Amino acid sequence: MKPAQAVTPVADQKRRAFWLKHLHQWHWISSGICLIAMLAFAATGVTLNHAAQIEAHPKVERRDGQLPDKLLDPLKRQALVAAADAKSAAARQPLPPAVRDWVGQHMQVTVGEQVAEWSTDEVYVSLPRPGGDAWLRVALEDGTVEVEKTDRGWISYFNDLHKGRNTGAAWSWFIDIFAVSCLVFCITGLFLLQIHAAKRPATWPLVVLGLVVPLLLAVLFIH
C-alpha cells in the first residue's frame, strides 16, 4: 500500500500539469485569434447601444448614364421573359455580364451576382452594403441608367459588420469562426478558474456575480 500511496500525489500532479499545459495552450491560441475582433465587437457594442445619440450625416451620390443599344436590346428581351412569369428562372437572374461590366466601367458601381427585379418597363437592382445602401435602375424604354449610393459613415459601417448586415458569405464565415474562438477562450478560461480557484477565494463569487447581475437586470428592467 505504501508505494501506491506515494505514487498517487505524483499522478495527480502529472494530471494537473497535463491539463494546465493544454488549457493554457488553447486559451492563448483562442485569445490570439479573437483578440482584435473582440476589441472591435466590444467597441461597436457601445456605438450600437448609443446609436440614437450618435448623429449620422449620410452622403448621397447620384449618377446617370445611357446604356448602349447593343446592350439594351437583349436586356429588353430578357425583361419580357422574366416579367411574363415571375416564378421562372429568368425572373431570378442577375444582370447580364456585359451589362454588369458596362455599369462597373461607366457608373463606378459593382453589381455582381445580385438578383435583379424585372418588369416590362425597367430593371431594378438593390445593392445594400455595410454602412450604406445603393440601387441601380435601367429604364427599358430609352436605356437611361440611374445609380444612387448612400454612405452613412465609418461608425455605421462597423456597426453593420458587428451585426453581419449585408456583409456576404465570407464575413458570415468569419463571424462563425470568431464565435467558436470566443467559446474556446471562455470555456478554457472557466476550467483554468476551476484549477486555480482554491488559491483565489474570490473566483466563484465573481463568476456568480457575472451571472446574477445581467439576470436581475433582464428580469427587473426589461419588459
PDB file of N, CA and C in Angstrom, residues 74-164:
ATOM      1  N   PRO A  74     -30.939  43.182 -75.924  1.00  0.00           N
ATOM      2  CA  PRO A  74     -31.063  41.873 -75.252  1.00  0.00           C
ATOM      3  C   PRO A  74     -31.603  41.987 -73.825  1.00  0.00           C
ATOM      4  N   LEU A  75     -31.358  43.121 -73.165  1.00  0.00           N
ATOM      5  CA  LEU A  75     -31.889  43.318 -71.819  1.00  0.00           C
ATOM      6  C   LEU A  75     -33.414  43.422 -71.860  1.00  0.00           C
ATOM      7  N   LYS A  76     -33.940  44.086 -72.891  1.00  0.00           N
ATOM      8  CA  LYS A  76     -35.394  44.177 -73.057  1.00  0.00           C
ATOM      9  C   LYS A  76     -35.999  42.793 -73.247  1.00  0.00           C
ATOM     10  N   ARG A  77     -35.369  41.970 -74.077  1.00  0.00           N
ATOM     11  CA  ARG A  77     -35.899  40.628 -74.334  1.00  0.00           C
ATOM     12  C   ARG A  77     -35.897  39.793 -73.050  1.00  0.00           C
ATOM     13  N   GLN A  78     -34.822  39.898 -72.285  1.00  0.00           N
ATOM     14  CA  GLN A  78     -34.755  39.161 -71.032  1.00  0.00           C
ATOM     15  C   GLN A  78     -35.815  39.654 -70.046  1.00  0.00           C
ATOM     16  N   ALA A  79     -36.050  40.959 -70.030  1.00  0.00           N
ATOM     17  CA  ALA A  79     -37.053  41.520 -69.127  1.00  0.00           C
ATOM     18  C   ALA A  79     -38.454  41.041 -69.500  1.00  0.00           C
ATOM     19  N   LEU A  80     -38.758  40.930 -70.782  1.00  0.00           N
ATOM     20  CA  LEU A  80     -40.069  40.454 -71.210  1.00  0.00           C
ATOM     21  C   LEU A  80     -40.300  39.010 -70.767  1.00  0.00           C
ATOM     22  N   VAL A  81     -39.270  38.185 -70.911  1.00  0.00           N
ATOM     23  CA  VAL A  81     -39.389  36.786 -70.483  1.00  0.00           C
ATOM     24  C   VAL A  81     -39.580  36.700 -68.978  1.00  0.00           C
ATOM     25  N   ALA A  82     -38.790  37.489 -68.226  1.00  0.00           N
ATOM     26  CA  ALA A  82     -38.868  37.455 -66.759  1.00  0.00           C
ATOM     27  C   ALA A  82     -40.196  37.993 -66.261  1.00  0.00           C
ATOM     28  N   ALA A  83     -40.691  39.063 -66.887  1.00  0.00           N
ATOM     29  CA  ALA A  83     -41.945  39.663 -66.449  1.00  0.00           C
ATOM     30  C   ALA A  83     -43.142  38.780 -66.771  1.00  0.00           C
ATOM     31  N   ALA A  84     -43.018  37.938 -67.796  1.00  0.00           N
ATOM     32  CA  ALA A  84     -44.124  37.080 -68.185  1.00  0.00           C
ATOM     33  C   ALA A  84     -44.419  36.015 -67.136  1.00  0.00           C
ATOM     34  N   ASP A  85     -43.392  35.584 -66.437  1.00  0.00           N
ATOM     35  CA  ASP A  85     -43.577  34.552 -65.405  1.00  0.00           C
ATOM     36  C   ASP A  85     -42.661  34.881 -64.239  1.00  0.00           C
ATOM     37  N   ALA A  86     -43.242  35.424 -63.168  1.00  0.00           N
ATOM     38  CA  ALA A  86     -42.441  35.848 -62.022  1.00  0.00           C
ATOM     39  C   ALA A  86     -41.777  34.675 -61.300  1.00  0.00           C
ATOM     40  N   LYS A  87     -42.259  33.441 -61.545  1.00  0.00           N
ATOM     41  CA  LYS A  87     -41.687  32.267 -60.883  1.00  0.00           C
ATOM     42  C   LYS A  87     -40.652  31.552 -61.736  1.00  0.00           C
ATOM     43  N   SER A  88     -40.399  32.054 -62.931  1.00  0.00           N
ATOM     44  CA  SER A  88     -39.451  31.396 -63.818  1.00  0.00           C
ATOM     45  C   SER A  88     -38.020  31.686 -63.381  1.00  0.00           C
ATOM     46  N   ALA A  89     -37.096  30.897 -63.937  1.00  0.00           N
ATOM     47  CA  ALA A  89     -35.680  31.098 -63.617  1.00  0.00           C
ATOM     48  C   ALA A  89     -35.191  32.450 -64.111  1.00  0.00           C
ATOM     49  N   ALA A  90     -35.750  32.925 -65.223  1.00  0.00           N
ATOM     50  CA  ALA A  90     -35.335  34.219 -65.777  1.00  0.00           C
ATOM     51  C   ALA A  90     -35.658  35.361 -64.821  1.00  0.00           C
ATOM     52  N   ALA A  91     -36.714  35.211 -64.022  1.00  0.00           N
ATOM     53  CA  ALA A  91     -37.110  36.274 -63.091  1.00  0.00           C
ATOM     54  C   ALA A  91     -36.190  36.351 -61.886  1.00  0.00           C
ATOM     55  N   ARG A  92     -35.313  35.362 -61.732  1.00  0.00           N
ATOM     56  CA  ARG A  92     -34.391  35.342 -60.591  1.00  0.00           C
ATOM     57  C   ARG A  92     -32.937  35.482 -61.041  1.00  0.00           C
ATOM     58  N   GLN A  93     -32.745  36.095 -62.197  1.00  0.00           N
ATOM     59  CA  GLN A  93     -31.415  36.234 -62.758  1.00  0.00           C
ATOM     60  C   GLN A  93     -30.811  37.607 -62.441  1.00  0.00           C
ATOM     61  N   PRO A  94     -29.486  37.679 -62.328  1.00  0.00           N
ATOM     62  CA  PRO A  94     -28.830  38.987 -62.219  1.00  0.00           C
ATOM     63  C   PRO A  94     -28.756  39.652 -63.589  1.00  0.00           C
ATOM     64  N   LEU A  95     -28.203  40.840 -63.627  1.00  0.00           N
ATOM     65  CA  LEU A  95     -27.976  41.497 -64.912  1.00  0.00           C
ATOM     66  C   LEU A  95     -26.987  40.675 -65.738  1.00  0.00           C
ATOM     67  N   PRO A  96     -27.114  40.723 -67.066  1.00  0.00           N
ATOM     68  CA  PRO A  96     -26.154  40.008 -67.911  1.00  0.00           C
ATOM     69  C   PRO A  96     -24.730  40.509 -67.654  1.00  0.00           C
ATOM     70  N   PRO A  97     -23.724  39.634 -67.822  1.00  0.00           N
ATOM     71  CA  PRO A  97     -22.340  40.030 -67.557  1.00  0.00           C
ATOM     72  C   PRO A  97     -21.893  41.268 -68.328  1.00  0.00           C
ATOM     73  N   ALA A  98     -22.327  41.384 -69.584  1.00  0.00           N
ATOM     74  CA  ALA A  98     -21.918  42.542 -70.389  1.00  0.00           C
ATOM     75  C   ALA A  98     -22.464  43.840 -69.804  1.00  0.00           C
ATOM     76  N   VAL A  99     -23.705  43.792 -69.312  1.00  0.00           N
ATOM     77  CA  VAL A  99     -24.302  44.981 -68.695  1.00  0.00           C
ATOM     78  C   VAL A  99     -23.597  45.301 -67.385  1.00  0.00           C
ATOM     79  N   ARG A 100     -23.271  44.266 -66.610  1.00  0.00           N
ATOM     80  CA  ARG A 100     -22.561  44.488 -65.347  1.00  0.00           C
ATOM     81  C   ARG A 100     -21.191  45.118 -65.589  1.00  0.00           C
ATOM     82  N   ASP A 101     -20.520  44.650 -66.623  1.00  0.00           N
ATOM     83  CA  ASP A 101     -19.207  45.230 -66.944  1.00  0.00           C
ATOM     84  C   ASP A 101     -19.346  46.701 -67.342  1.00  0.00           C
ATOM     85  N   TRP A 102     -20.355  46.995 -68.152  1.00  0.00           N
ATOM     86  CA  TRP A 102     -20.559  48.382 -68.588  1.00  0.00           C
ATOM     87  C   TRP A 102     -20.889  49.272 -67.396  1.00  0.00           C
ATOM     88  N   VAL A 103     -21.745  48.783 -66.494  1.00  0.00           N
ATOM     89  CA  VAL A 103     -22.108  49.559 -65.308  1.00  0.00           C
ATOM     90  C   VAL A 103     -20.880  49.803 -64.422  1.00  0.00           C
ATOM     91  N   GLY A 104     -20.060  48.771 -64.247  1.00  0.00           N
ATOM     92  CA  GLY A 104     -18.870  48.943 -63.432  1.00  0.00           C
ATOM     93  C   GLY A 104     -17.898  49.942 -64.029  1.00  0.00           C
ATOM     94  N   GLN A 105     -17.786  49.952 -65.351  1.00  0.00           N
ATOM     95  CA  GLN A 105     -16.837  50.846 -66.020  1.00  0.00           C
ATOM     96  C   GLN A 105     -17.351  52.282 -66.098  1.00  0.00           C
ATOM     97  N   HIS A 106     -18.628  52.466 -66.399  1.00  0.00           N
ATOM     98  CA  HIS A 106     -19.151  53.812 -66.663  1.00  0.00           C
ATOM     99  C   HIS A 106     -19.889  54.435 -65.474  1.00  0.00           C
ATOM    100  N   MET A 107     -20.398  53.602 -64.576  1.00  0.00           N
ATOM    101  CA  MET A 107     -21.172  54.132 -63.452  1.00  0.00           C
ATOM    102  C   MET A 107     -20.445  53.965 -62.116  1.00  0.00           C
ATOM    103  N   GLN A 108     -19.278  53.316 -62.136  1.00  0.00           N
ATOM    104  CA  GLN A 108     -18.463  53.126 -60.935  1.00  0.00           C
ATOM    105  C   GLN A 108     -19.229  52.466 -59.788  1.00  0.00           C
ATOM    106  N   VAL A 109     -19.959  51.407 -60.126  1.00  0.00           N
ATOM    107  CA  VAL A 109     -20.651  50.639 -59.105  1.00  0.00           C
ATOM    108  C   VAL A 109     -20.564  49.155 -59.464  1.00  0.00           C
ATOM    109  N   THR A 110     -20.292  48.333 -58.468  1.00  0.00           N
ATOM    110  CA  THR A 110     -20.170  46.895 -58.684  1.00  0.00           C
ATOM    111  C   THR A 110     -21.509  46.229 -58.403  1.00  0.00           C
ATOM    112  N   VAL A 111     -22.057  45.581 -59.411  1.00  0.00           N
ATOM    113  CA  VAL A 111     -23.361  44.935 -59.274  1.00  0.00           C
ATOM    114  C   VAL A 111     -23.212  43.481 -58.837  1.00  0.00           C
ATOM    115  N   GLY A 112     -22.265  42.773 -59.419  1.00  0.00           N
ATOM    116  CA  GLY A 112     -22.060  41.380 -59.051  1.00  0.00           C
ATOM    117  C   GLY A 112     -23.226  40.496 -59.438  1.00  0.00           C
ATOM    118  N   GLU A 113     -23.458  39.449 -58.626  1.00  0.00           N
ATOM    119  CA  GLU A 113     -24.498  38.468 -58.919  1.00  0.00           C
ATOM    120  C   GLU A 113     -25.813  38.787 -58.219  1.00  0.00           C
ATOM    121  N   GLN A 114     -25.982  40.037 -57.811  1.00  0.00           N
ATOM    122  CA  GLN A 114     -27.221  40.418 -57.121  1.00  0.00           C
ATOM    123  C   GLN A 114     -28.420  40.222 -58.046  1.00  0.00           C
ATOM    124  N   VAL A 115     -29.456  39.550 -57.551  1.00  0.00           N
ATOM    125  CA  VAL A 115     -30.652  39.270 -58.362  1.00  0.00           C
ATOM    126  C   VAL A 115     -31.385  40.572 -58.664  1.00  0.00           C
ATOM    127  N   ALA A 116     -31.770  40.741 -59.911  1.00  0.00           N
ATOM    128  CA  ALA A 116     -32.474  41.951 -60.340  1.00  0.00           C
ATOM    129  C   ALA A 116     -33.984  41.758 -60.225  1.00  0.00           C
ATOM    130  N   GLU A 117     -34.698  42.880 -60.161  1.00  0.00           N
ATOM    131  CA  GLU A 117     -36.163  42.886 -60.199  1.00  0.00           C
ATOM    132  C   GLU A 117     -36.573  43.309 -61.612  1.00  0.00           C
ATOM    133  N   TRP A 118     -37.241  42.386 -62.318  1.00  0.00           N
ATOM    134  CA  TRP A 118     -37.549  42.590 -63.723  1.00  0.00           C
ATOM    135  C   TRP A 118     -39.015  42.996 -63.910  1.00  0.00           C
ATOM    136  N   SER A 119     -39.226  43.966 -64.800  1.00  0.00           N
ATOM    137  CA  SER A 119     -40.578  44.328 -65.238  1.00  0.00           C
ATOM    138  C   SER A 119     -40.492  44.729 -66.706  1.00  0.00           C
ATOM    139  N   THR A 120     -41.627  45.005 -67.295  1.00  0.00           N
ATOM    140  CA  THR A 120     -41.634  45.314 -68.729  1.00  0.00           C
ATOM    141  C   THR A 120     -41.064  46.690 -69.037  1.00  0.00           C
ATOM    142  N   ASP A 121     -40.995  47.579 -68.036  1.00  0.00           N
ATOM    143  CA  ASP A 121     -40.514  48.933 -68.317  1.00  0.00           C
ATOM    144  C   ASP A 121     -39.193  49.284 -67.642  1.00  0.00           C
ATOM    145  N   GLU A 122     -38.737  48.454 -66.702  1.00  0.00           N
ATOM    146  CA  GLU A 122     -37.472  48.757 -66.055  1.00  0.00           C
ATOM    147  C   GLU A 122     -36.865  47.517 -65.409  1.00  0.00           C
ATOM    148  N   VAL A 123     -35.568  47.632 -65.123  1.00  0.00           N
ATOM    149  CA  VAL A 123     -34.854  46.621 -64.341  1.00  0.00           C
ATOM    150  C   VAL A 123     -34.248  47.340 -63.138  1.00  0.00           C
ATOM    151  N   TYR A 124     -34.529  46.815 -61.975  1.00  0.00           N
ATOM    152  CA  TYR A 124     -34.082  47.464 -60.733  1.00  0.00           C
ATOM    153  C   TYR A 124     -33.213  46.476 -59.940  1.00  0.00           C
ATOM    154  N   VAL A 125     -32.091  46.965 -59.454  1.00  0.00           N
ATOM    155  CA  VAL A 125     -31.196  46.128 -58.647  1.00  0.00           C
ATOM    156  C   VAL A 125     -30.903  46.842 -57.338  1.00  0.00           C
ATOM    157  N   SER A 126     -31.248  46.203 -56.240  1.00  0.00           N
ATOM    158  CA  SER A 126     -30.932  46.740 -54.917  1.00  0.00           C
ATOM    159  C   SER A 126     -29.527  46.286 -54.526  1.00  0.00           C
ATOM    160  N   LEU A 127     -28.722  47.224 -54.036  1.00  0.00           N
ATOM    161  CA  LEU A 127     -27.318  46.929 -53.729  1.00  0.00           C
ATOM    162  C   LEU A 127     -26.988  47.346 -52.290  1.00  0.00           C
ATOM    163  N   PRO A 128     -27.599  46.681 -51.299  1.00  0.00           N
ATOM    164  CA  PRO A 128     -27.289  47.028 -49.912  1.00  0.00           C
ATOM    165  C   PRO A 128     -25.857  46.650 -49.564  1.00  0.00           C
ATOM    166  N   ARG A 129     -25.256  47.408 -48.666  1.00  0.00           N
ATOM    167  CA  ARG A 129     -23.876  47.155 -48.255  1.00  0.00           C
ATOM    168  C   ARG A 129     -23.681  47.685 -46.847  1.00  0.00           C
ATOM    169  N   PRO A 130     -22.628  47.231 -46.163  1.00  0.00           N
ATOM    170  CA  PRO A 130     -22.381  47.733 -44.805  1.00  0.00           C
ATOM    171  C   PRO A 130     -22.140  49.245 -44.808  1.00  0.00           C
ATOM    172  N   GLY A 131     -22.778  49.935 -43.898  1.00  0.00           N
ATOM    173  CA  GLY A 131     -22.571  51.369 -43.769  1.00  0.00           C
ATOM    174  C   GLY A 131     -23.236  52.204 -44.823  1.00  0.00           C
ATOM    175  N   GLY A 132     -24.115  51.633 -45.596  1.00  0.00           N
ATOM    176  CA  GLY A 132     -24.756  52.420 -46.641  1.00  0.00           C
ATOM    177  C   GLY A 132     -25.729  51.603 -47.458  1.00  0.00           C
ATOM    178  N   ASP A 133     -26.069  52.139 -48.593  1.00  0.00           N
ATOM    179  CA  ASP A 133     -27.040  51.491 -49.472  1.00  0.00           C
ATOM    180  C   ASP A 133     -26.783  51.980 -50.889  1.00  0.00           C
ATOM    181  N   ALA A 134     -27.325  51.261 -51.848  1.00  0.00           N
ATOM    182  CA  ALA A 134     -27.205  51.681 -53.250  1.00  0.00           C
ATOM    183  C   ALA A 134     -28.276  50.967 -54.058  1.00  0.00           C
ATOM    184  N   TRP A 135     -28.615  51.546 -55.184  1.00  0.00           N
ATOM    185  CA  TRP A 135     -29.531  50.890 -56.099  1.00  0.00           C
ATOM    186  C   TRP A 135     -29.231  51.326 -57.535  1.00  0.00           C
ATOM    187  N   LEU A 136     -29.636  50.482 -58.451  1.00  0.00           N
ATOM    188  CA  LEU A 136     -29.426  50.709 -59.886  1.00  0.00           C
ATOM    189  C   LEU A 136     -30.750  50.495 -60.602  1.00  0.00           C
ATOM    190  N   ARG A 137     -31.074  51.422 -61.516  1.00  0.00           N
ATOM    191  CA  ARG A 137     -32.302  51.317 -62.303  1.00  0.00           C
ATOM    192  C   ARG A 137     -31.979  51.546 -63.770  1.00  0.00           C
ATOM    193  N   VAL A 138     -32.482  50.640 -64.608  1.00  0.00           N
ATOM    194  CA  VAL A 138     -32.344  50.791 -66.054  1.00  0.00           C
ATOM    195  C   VAL A 138     -33.741  50.923 -66.649  1.00  0.00           C
ATOM    196  N   ALA A 139     -34.022  52.073 -67.247  1.00  0.00           N
ATOM    197  CA  ALA A 139     -35.311  52.284 -67.916  1.00  0.00           C
ATOM    198  C   ALA A 139     -35.247  51.630 -69.298  1.00  0.00           C
ATOM    199  N   LEU A 140     -36.092  50.662 -69.536  1.00  0.00           N
ATOM    200  CA  LEU A 140     -36.011  49.891 -70.775  1.00  0.00           C
ATOM    201  C   LEU A 140     -36.527  50.652 -71.982  1.00  0.00           C
ATOM    202  N   GLU A 141     -37.309  51.686 -71.778  1.00  0.00           N
ATOM    203  CA  GLU A 141     -37.846  52.445 -72.911  1.00  0.00           C
ATOM    204  C   GLU A 141     -36.754  53.204 -73.651  1.00  0.00           C
ATOM    205  N   ASP A 142     -35.852  53.859 -72.904  1.00  0.00           N
ATOM    206  CA  ASP A 142     -34.823  54.669 -73.559  1.00  0.00           C
ATOM    207  C   ASP A 142     -33.399  54.322 -73.129  1.00  0.00           C
ATOM    208  N   GLY A 143     -33.235  53.346 -72.223  1.00  0.00           N
ATOM    209  CA  GLY A 143     -31.901  52.927 -71.808  1.00  0.00           C
ATOM    210  C   GLY A 143     -31.241  53.817 -70.776  1.00  0.00           C
ATOM    211  N   THR A 144     -32.026  54.707 -70.141  1.00  0.00           N
ATOM    212  CA  THR A 144     -31.459  55.561 -69.103  1.00  0.00           C
ATOM    213  C   THR A 144     -31.062  54.714 -67.889  1.00  0.00           C
ATOM    214  N   VAL A 145     -29.858  54.963 -67.403  1.00  0.00           N
ATOM    215  CA  VAL A 145     -29.350  54.238 -66.237  1.00  0.00           C
ATOM    216  C   VAL A 145     -29.195  55.227 -65.090  1.00  0.00           C
ATOM    217  N   GLU A 146     -29.778  54.881 -63.938  1.00  0.00           N
ATOM    218  CA  GLU A 146     -29.658  55.710 -62.737  1.00  0.00           C
ATOM    219  C   GLU A 146     -29.009  54.882 -61.627  1.00  0.00           C
ATOM    220  N   VAL A 147     -28.077  55.513 -60.943  1.00  0.00           N
ATOM    221  CA  VAL A 147     -27.415  54.877 -59.805  1.00  0.00           C
ATOM    222  C   VAL A 147     -27.438  55.847 -58.635  1.00  0.00           C
ATOM    223  N   GLU A 148     -27.791  55.343 -57.480  1.00  0.00           N
ATOM    224  CA  GLU A 148     -27.749  56.160 -56.267  1.00  0.00           C
ATOM    225  C   GLU A 148     -27.018  55.381 -55.173  1.00  0.00           C
ATOM    226  N   LYS A 149     -26.029  56.020 -54.562  1.00  0.00           N
ATOM    227  CA  LYS A 149     -25.261  55.405 -53.486  1.00  0.00           C
ATOM    228  C   LYS A 149     -25.357  56.286 -52.243  1.00  0.00           C
ATOM    229  N   THR A 150     -25.595  55.652 -51.106  1.00  0.00           N
ATOM    230  CA  THR A 150     -25.689  56.354 -49.827  1.00  0.00           C
ATOM    231  C   THR A 150     -24.609  55.824 -48.891  1.00  0.00           C
ATOM    232  N   ASP A 151     -23.823  56.741 -48.335  1.00  0.00           N
ATOM    233  CA  ASP A 151     -22.764  56.390 -47.396  1.00  0.00           C
ATOM    234  C   ASP A 151     -23.096  56.996 -46.037  1.00  0.00           C
ATOM    235  N   ARG A 152     -23.259  56.153 -45.024  1.00  0.00           N
ATOM    236  CA  ARG A 152     -23.633  56.633 -43.683  1.00  0.00           C
ATOM    237  C   ARG A 152     -22.440  56.764 -42.738  1.00  0.00           C
ATOM    238  N   GLY A 153     -21.229  56.582 -43.237  1.00  0.00           N
ATOM    239  CA  GLY A 153     -20.047  56.815 -42.423  1.00  0.00           C
ATOM    240  C   GLY A 153     -19.455  55.546 -41.828  1.00  0.00           C
ATOM    241  N   TRP A 154     -18.263  55.737 -41.208  1.00  0.00           N
ATOM    242  CA  TRP A 154     -17.496  54.608 -40.695  1.00  0.00           C
ATOM    243  C   TRP A 154     -18.162  53.936 -39.506  1.00  0.00           C
ATOM    244  N   ILE A 155     -18.792  54.714 -38.641  1.00  0.00           N
ATOM    245  CA  ILE A 155     -19.441  54.104 -37.474  1.00  0.00           C
ATOM    246  C   ILE A 155     -20.552  53.162 -37.925  1.00  0.00           C
ATOM    247  N   SER A 156     -21.346  53.620 -38.881  1.00  0.00           N
ATOM    248  CA  SER A 156     -22.404  52.768 -39.418  1.00  0.00           C
ATOM    249  C   SER A 156     -21.815  51.541 -40.102  1.00  0.00           C
ATOM    250  N   TYR A 157     -20.680  51.725 -40.771  1.00  0.00           N
ATOM    251  CA  TYR A 157     -20.021  50.602 -41.449  1.00  0.00           C
ATOM    252  C   TYR A 157     -19.636  49.515 -40.448  1.00  0.00           C
ATOM    253  N   PHE A 158     -18.963  49.914 -39.361  1.00  0.00           N
ATOM    254  CA  PHE A 158     -18.528  48.930 -38.372  1.00  0.00           C
ATOM    255  C   PHE A 158     -19.709  48.366 -37.586  1.00  0.00           C
ATOM    256  N   ASN A 159     -20.746  49.169 -37.374  1.00  0.00           N
ATOM    257  CA  ASN A 159     -21.949  48.635 -36.731  1.00  0.00           C
ATOM    258  C   ASN A 159     -22.581  47.526 -37.568  1.00  0.00           C
ATOM    259  N   ASP A 160     -22.605  47.720 -38.884  1.00  0.00           N
ATOM    260  CA  ASP A 160     -23.164  46.687 -39.758  1.00  0.00           C
ATOM    261  C   ASP A 160     -22.278  45.445 -39.787  1.00  0.00           C
ATOM    262  N   LEU A 161     -20.967  45.630 -39.692  1.00  0.00           N
ATOM    263  CA  LEU A 161     -20.083  44.466 -39.587  1.00  0.00           C
ATOM    264  C   LEU A 161     -20.383  43.692 -38.309  1.00  0.00           C
ATOM    265  N   HIS A 162     -20.629  44.412 -37.229  1.00  0.00           N
ATOM    266  CA  HIS A 162     -20.979  43.780 -35.945  1.00  0.00           C
ATOM    267  C   HIS A 162     -22.227  42.914 -36.100  1.00  0.00           C
ATOM    268  N   LYS A 163     -23.229  43.432 -36.812  1.00  0.00           N
ATOM    269  CA  LYS A 163     -24.492  42.718 -36.969  1.00  0.00           C
ATOM    270  C   LYS A 163     -24.465  41.719 -38.120  1.00  0.00           C
ATOM    271  N   GLY A 164     -23.415  41.748 -38.944  1.00  0.00           N
ATOM    272  CA  GLY A 164     -23.380  40.884 -40.118  1.00  0.00           C
ATOM    273  C   GLY A 164     -24.389  41.293 -41.160  1.00  0.00           C
TER     274      GLY A 164
END
